[in-house]
């Protein structure tokens, strides 16, 4: 029997990941990237360690990758969201405010509905990236 988190993973992989692929994203769930000539768009699903919820974090890095605050260089093909400073990331969630109560919540067992809610929020990511050209 699958856990609630695994059921949410199944719903996201069936509903959201194909849309990301159609938009040019590569990578393995939950981490995705879309390479352009001048930059790389990053997207990841970040799950609540206590279970029942997640948000989407997005960011952009240059094609040369990044150098972390500790001086470590990470090529663009390996950069993940958490490699970037928090100020360089944007969170997508259905509610406003801080705290996991404003994240996408799936405790109700409505996994497909939550996945569709994510699809409705993806334009926020496209707006974010288009403002950073």
mmCIF file of C-alpha atoms in Angstrom:
data_model
loop_
_atom_site.group_PDB
_atom_site.id
_atom_site.type_symbol
_atom_site.label_atom_id
_atom_site.label_comp_id
_atom_site.label_asym_id
_atom_site.label_seq_id
_atom_site.Cartn_x
_atom_site.Cartn_y
_atom_site.Cartn_z
ATOM 1 C CA UNK A 1 0.000 0.000 0.000
ATOM 2 C CA UNK A 2 1.315 3.426 -0.955
ATOM 3 C CA UNK A 3 1.784 6.198 1.594
ATOM 4 C CA UNK A 4 0.015 9.557 1.136
ATOM 5 C CA UNK A 5 3.311 11.103 -0.028
ATOM 6 C CA UNK A 6 3.790 8.328 -2.591
ATOM 7 C CA UNK A 7 0.219 8.812 -3.825
ATOM 8 C CA UNK A 8 0.879 12.544 -4.201
ATOM 9 C CA UNK A 9 4.067 11.737 -6.119
ATOM 10 C CA UNK A 10 2.070 9.492 -8.468
ATOM 11 C CA UNK A 11 -0.499 12.252 -9.087
ATOM 12 C CA UNK A 12 2.170 14.898 -9.749
ATOM 13 C CA UNK A 13 4.088 12.590 -12.078
ATOM 14 C CA UNK A 14 0.918 11.791 -14.029
ATOM 15 C CA UNK A 15 -0.485 15.329 -14.209
ATOM 16 C CA UNK A 16 2.231 17.961 -13.786
ATOM 17 C CA UNK A 17 5.451 16.338 -14.982
ATOM 18 C CA UNK A 18 4.157 15.773 -18.560
ATOM 19 C CA UNK A 19 3.299 19.487 -18.774
ATOM 20 C CA UNK A 20 6.788 20.380 -17.557
ATOM 21 C CA UNK A 21 8.308 18.055 -20.158
ATOM 22 C CA UNK A 22 6.194 19.659 -22.907
ATOM 23 C CA UNK A 23 7.578 23.014 -21.751
ATOM 24 C CA UNK A 24 11.146 21.782 -22.254
ATOM 25 C CA UNK A 25 12.066 20.741 -18.721
ATOM 26 C CA UNK A 26 14.455 17.866 -18.123
ATOM 27 C CA UNK A 27 15.615 16.235 -14.933
ATOM 28 C CA UNK A 28 14.289 13.729 -12.469
ATOM 29 C CA UNK A 29 11.344 14.303 -10.167
ATOM 30 C CA UNK A 30 11.337 16.355 -7.975
ATOM 31 C CA UNK A 31 14.130 18.463 -9.587
ATOM 32 C CA UNK A 32 13.766 19.960 -13.070
ATOM 33 C CA UNK A 33 15.709 22.359 -15.274
ATOM 34 C CA UNK A 34 15.118 24.015 -18.628
ATOM 35 C CA UNK A 35 18.197 25.236 -20.455
ATOM 36 C CA UNK A 36 18.175 28.346 -22.616
ATOM 37 C CA UNK A 37 21.042 30.028 -24.442
ATOM 38 C CA UNK A 38 21.643 32.558 -21.663
ATOM 39 C CA UNK A 39 20.168 30.921 -18.554
ATOM 40 C CA UNK A 40 18.645 27.854 -16.928
ATOM 41 C CA UNK A 41 15.211 27.806 -15.315
ATOM 42 C CA UNK A 42 15.013 25.629 -12.188
ATOM 43 C CA UNK A 43 11.942 24.102 -10.565
ATOM 44 C CA UNK A 44 11.623 21.697 -7.662
ATOM 45 C CA UNK A 45 8.897 20.281 -5.470
ATOM 46 C CA UNK A 46 9.781 20.772 -1.800
ATOM 47 C CA UNK A 47 7.848 18.552 0.593
ATOM 48 C CA UNK A 48 7.058 19.272 4.224
ATOM 49 C CA UNK A 49 9.274 17.049 6.391
ATOM 50 C CA UNK A 50 6.246 16.496 8.624
ATOM 51 C CA UNK A 51 4.179 15.274 5.677
ATOM 52 C CA UNK A 52 0.935 16.365 4.087
ATOM 53 C CA UNK A 53 2.148 19.288 2.006
ATOM 54 C CA UNK A 54 4.575 20.753 -0.478
ATOM 55 C CA UNK A 55 5.406 23.909 -2.354
ATOM 56 C CA UNK A 56 7.184 24.588 -5.606
ATOM 57 C CA UNK A 57 10.425 26.533 -5.630
ATOM 58 C CA UNK A 58 11.671 28.164 -8.801
ATOM 59 C CA UNK A 59 14.803 30.061 -9.709
ATOM 60 C CA UNK A 60 17.121 30.900 -12.566
ATOM 61 C CA UNK A 61 20.873 30.622 -12.944
ATOM 62 C CA UNK A 62 23.304 31.519 -15.700
ATOM 63 C CA UNK A 63 24.546 28.941 -18.203
ATOM 64 C CA UNK A 64 27.921 29.089 -16.463
ATOM 65 C CA UNK A 65 26.384 27.754 -13.259
ATOM 66 C CA UNK A 66 26.899 29.336 -9.870
ATOM 67 C CA UNK A 67 29.556 29.809 -7.250
ATOM 68 C CA UNK A 68 28.196 29.264 -3.756
ATOM 69 C CA UNK A 69 28.949 31.510 -0.797
ATOM 70 C CA UNK A 70 31.584 28.962 0.243
ATOM 71 C CA UNK A 71 33.349 29.326 -3.119
ATOM 72 C CA UNK A 72 32.258 25.994 -4.608
ATOM 73 C CA UNK A 73 31.459 26.151 -8.327
ATOM 74 C CA UNK A 74 28.431 24.168 -9.484
ATOM 75 C CA UNK A 75 27.871 23.828 -13.250
ATOM 76 C CA UNK A 76 24.414 24.722 -14.566
ATOM 77 C CA UNK A 77 23.777 21.065 -15.399
ATOM 78 C CA UNK A 78 24.081 20.203 -11.697
ATOM 79 C CA UNK A 79 22.604 23.264 -9.952
ATOM 80 C CA UNK A 80 19.627 22.578 -7.732
ATOM 81 C CA UNK A 81 17.342 25.102 -6.092
ATOM 82 C CA UNK A 82 18.909 24.788 -2.654
ATOM 83 C CA UNK A 83 22.322 25.681 -4.117
ATOM 84 C CA UNK A 84 21.037 29.224 -4.646
ATOM 85 C CA UNK A 85 20.656 31.772 -1.876
ATOM 86 C CA UNK A 86 17.090 32.042 -0.541
ATOM 87 C CA UNK A 87 16.861 35.581 -1.945
ATOM 88 C CA UNK A 88 17.372 34.128 -5.437
ATOM 89 C CA UNK A 89 14.448 31.683 -5.172
ATOM 90 C CA UNK A 90 10.699 32.112 -5.441
ATOM 91 C CA UNK A 91 8.041 29.928 -3.850
ATOM 92 C CA UNK A 92 4.771 28.979 -5.479
ATOM 93 C CA UNK A 93 2.013 27.927 -3.128
ATOM 94 C CA UNK A 94 -1.762 28.245 -3.125
ATOM 95 C CA UNK A 95 -1.941 30.468 -0.023
ATOM 96 C CA UNK A 96 -0.232 33.631 1.094
ATOM 97 C CA UNK A 97 1.957 33.903 4.121
ATOM 98 C CA UNK A 98 4.623 31.801 5.683
ATOM 99 C CA UNK A 99 4.192 28.426 7.264
ATOM 100 C CA UNK A 100 3.349 25.071 5.809
ATOM 101 C CA UNK A 101 -0.376 25.684 6.269
ATOM 102 C CA UNK A 102 -0.219 27.772 3.092
ATOM 103 C CA UNK A 103 1.421 25.002 1.054
ATOM 104 C CA UNK A 104 -0.302 22.607 -1.305
ATOM 105 C CA UNK A 105 -1.965 20.220 1.186
ATOM 106 C CA UNK A 106 -2.911 16.635 0.383
ATOM 107 C CA UNK A 107 -4.040 15.240 3.739
ATOM 108 C CA UNK A 108 -7.589 15.058 2.388
ATOM 109 C CA UNK A 109 -6.544 12.356 -0.068
ATOM 110 C CA UNK A 110 -7.586 14.473 -3.051
ATOM 111 C CA UNK A 111 -4.282 13.938 -4.848
ATOM 112 C CA UNK A 112 -5.574 14.567 -8.376
ATOM 113 C CA UNK A 113 -7.269 17.778 -7.259
ATOM 114 C CA UNK A 114 -4.040 18.999 -5.672
ATOM 115 C CA UNK A 115 -2.090 18.127 -8.834
ATOM 116 C CA UNK A 116 -4.596 20.125 -10.886
ATOM 117 C CA UNK A 117 -4.222 23.006 -8.426
ATOM 118 C CA UNK A 118 -0.482 22.920 -9.189
ATOM 119 C CA UNK A 119 -1.220 23.131 -12.924
ATOM 120 C CA UNK A 120 -3.335 26.226 -12.282
ATOM 121 C CA UNK A 121 -0.381 27.857 -10.485
ATOM 122 C CA UNK A 122 2.295 27.101 -13.121
ATOM 123 C CA UNK A 123 1.653 30.400 -14.959
ATOM 124 C CA UNK A 124 3.096 32.115 -11.866
ATOM 125 C CA UNK A 125 6.420 30.451 -12.688
ATOM 126 C CA UNK A 126 6.298 31.574 -16.303
ATOM 127 C CA UNK A 127 5.531 35.137 -15.185
ATOM 128 C CA UNK A 128 8.454 35.035 -12.734
ATOM 129 C CA UNK A 129 10.911 33.832 -15.380
ATOM 130 C CA UNK A 130 9.666 36.234 -18.064
ATOM 131 C CA UNK A 131 10.384 39.161 -15.721
ATOM 132 C CA UNK A 132 14.012 38.044 -15.367
ATOM 133 C CA UNK A 133 15.043 38.012 -19.004
#
